[in-house]
Amino acid sequence: MMGILNVTPDSFWDGGQWFETQQAIMRGHEMIAEGADIIDVGGESTRPGASEVPVEEELARVVPVVEALAGRVRISIDTTKAAVADAAVEAGASLINDVSATLWPVAARHGVGWVAMHRKGTPASMQLDPRYDDVVAEVSALLVDWAARAADAGVDDVWIDPGIGFGKTVDHNLQLLAALDALVATGIPVLVGTSRKGFLGVLAASPDGTPAPVGERLPGSLATATWAMQQGAAMVRVHDVAATVQAAVLVGRKGADTGAGA
Ligand code: HH2
């Protein structure tokens, strides 16, 4: 389980909650206690329409948090900037979570892991009118190609992620989730992030068509995380670690600590 820690003022769900360094570190410890295996520290929102954060600002947000939590749990750095990835690895991160799928040379240079996520377009444009002939085939082919490039460059620990919500309609997201087994069948560990995303709001809209607000998307988040785990995803990226751990235990994807030797 990967716990999301956005040290940002504007992330679509936890934006502003952990923007202050000490608050972020506290939340990191809390997620470790709840059962997170990896904490994914991010200093720039990737939500549709988000504006870019200057590198110095992003460094100031994430580096102290990575430093404080590394050693307690595995840390991934959610960034698209090589300089931020460099500094976060120096501070103790061992996985680069890269929604731009461009930073494998950085991972190779440091000998750390790399997550290749698929997205179409940039946060400014990606949700305007995304189109694919065959979303599952196109996304899978690109991910496998990127993973091969990274492996050739010497990255041993490569993950692939279909990038739910990144340049995809509701239907594209559902097609990708339905076909997760095809990604899993590549043999490359699959990471899936659906947590509280917009398509869950659309699917849980009220009778008048108003999408469920982000605060009411936990049921969909748990249902899709559970589905992903059952399809063989190696990791789910979630805001709600404690609740998702409960779901994972129920489907046998996380050891239950019952105290009764069960
Ligand atoms: N989703 C988000 C950010 N990073 N990384 C991976 N590998 N997969 C994802 O699905 C993914 C990701 C968006 O979610 P969040 O970090 O909660 O929001 P924001 O980008 O607004 O900070």
mmCIF file of C-alpha atoms and ligand atoms in Angstrom, residues 4 6 10-12 44-47 78 97 99 115 117 161 164 166 191 193 197 237 239, ligand 1:
data_model
loop_
_atom_site.group_PDB
_atom_site.id
_atom_site.type_symbol
_atom_site.label_atom_id
_atom_site.label_comp_id
_atom_site.label_asym_id
_atom_site.label_seq_id
_atom_site.Cartn_x
_atom_site.Cartn_y
_atom_site.Cartn_z
ATOM 1 C CA ILE A 4 -0.237 9.688 -0.525
ATOM 2 C CA ASN A 6 0.873 15.855 -0.813
ATOM 3 C CA ASP A 10 -3.738 22.796 -4.024
ATOM 4 C CA SER A 11 -3.938 19.000 -4.391
ATOM 5 C CA PHE A 12 -7.494 18.013 -5.216
ATOM 6 C CA GLU A 44 3.312 19.668 -7.016
ATOM 7 C CA SER A 45 -0.319 18.919 -7.779
ATOM 8 C CA THR A 46 -1.008 17.140 -11.054
ATOM 9 C CA ARG A 47 -4.774 17.704 -10.977
ATOM 10 C CA ASP A 78 6.177 12.063 -6.824
ATOM 11 C CA ASN A 97 7.084 8.115 -8.994
ATOM 12 C CA VAL A 99 3.775 10.820 -13.912
ATOM 13 C CA VAL A 115 7.287 4.172 -11.601
ATOM 14 C CA MET A 117 2.814 6.303 -15.282
ATOM 15 C CA ASP A 161 0.788 2.533 -13.813
ATOM 16 C CA ILE A 164 -6.200 6.690 -14.016
ATOM 17 C CA PHE A 166 -4.621 11.458 -16.618
ATOM 18 C CA LEU A 191 0.612 0.339 -9.453
ATOM 19 C CA GLY A 193 -4.166 5.096 -8.246
ATOM 20 C CA LYS A 197 -10.543 10.755 -8.354
ATOM 21 C CA ARG A 237 -1.831 4.460 -4.183
ATOM 22 C CA HIS A 239 -5.182 8.737 0.591
HETATM 23 N N1 HH2 B 1 -2.243 10.257 -9.267
HETATM 24 C C1 HH2 B 1 -1.961 11.472 -8.788
HETATM 25 C C2 HH2 B 1 -0.637 11.850 -8.532
HETATM 26 N N2 HH2 B 1 0.376 10.995 -8.736
HETATM 27 N N3 HH2 B 1 1.129 8.865 -9.392
HETATM 28 C C3 HH2 B 1 0.875 7.647 -9.850
HETATM 29 N N4 HH2 B 1 1.886 6.779 -10.045
HETATM 30 N N5 HH2 B 1 -0.400 7.229 -10.131
HETATM 31 C C4 HH2 B 1 -1.473 8.044 -9.960
HETATM 32 O O1 HH2 B 1 -2.610 7.628 -10.265
HETATM 33 C C5 HH2 B 1 -1.233 9.372 -9.476
HETATM 34 C C6 HH2 B 1 0.109 9.747 -9.197
HETATM 35 C C7 HH2 B 1 -3.071 12.430 -8.513
HETATM 36 O O2 HH2 B 1 -3.544 12.313 -7.209
HETATM 37 P P1 HH2 B 1 -3.113 13.221 -5.952
HETATM 38 O O3 HH2 B 1 -1.638 13.128 -5.709
HETATM 39 O O4 HH2 B 1 -3.956 12.857 -4.812
HETATM 40 O O5 HH2 B 1 -3.532 14.681 -6.368
HETATM 41 P P2 HH2 B 1 -2.726 15.945 -6.870
HETATM 42 O O6 HH2 B 1 -2.060 15.578 -8.142
HETATM 43 O O7 HH2 B 1 -3.788 17.022 -7.021
HETATM 44 O O8 HH2 B 1 -1.687 16.314 -5.837
#
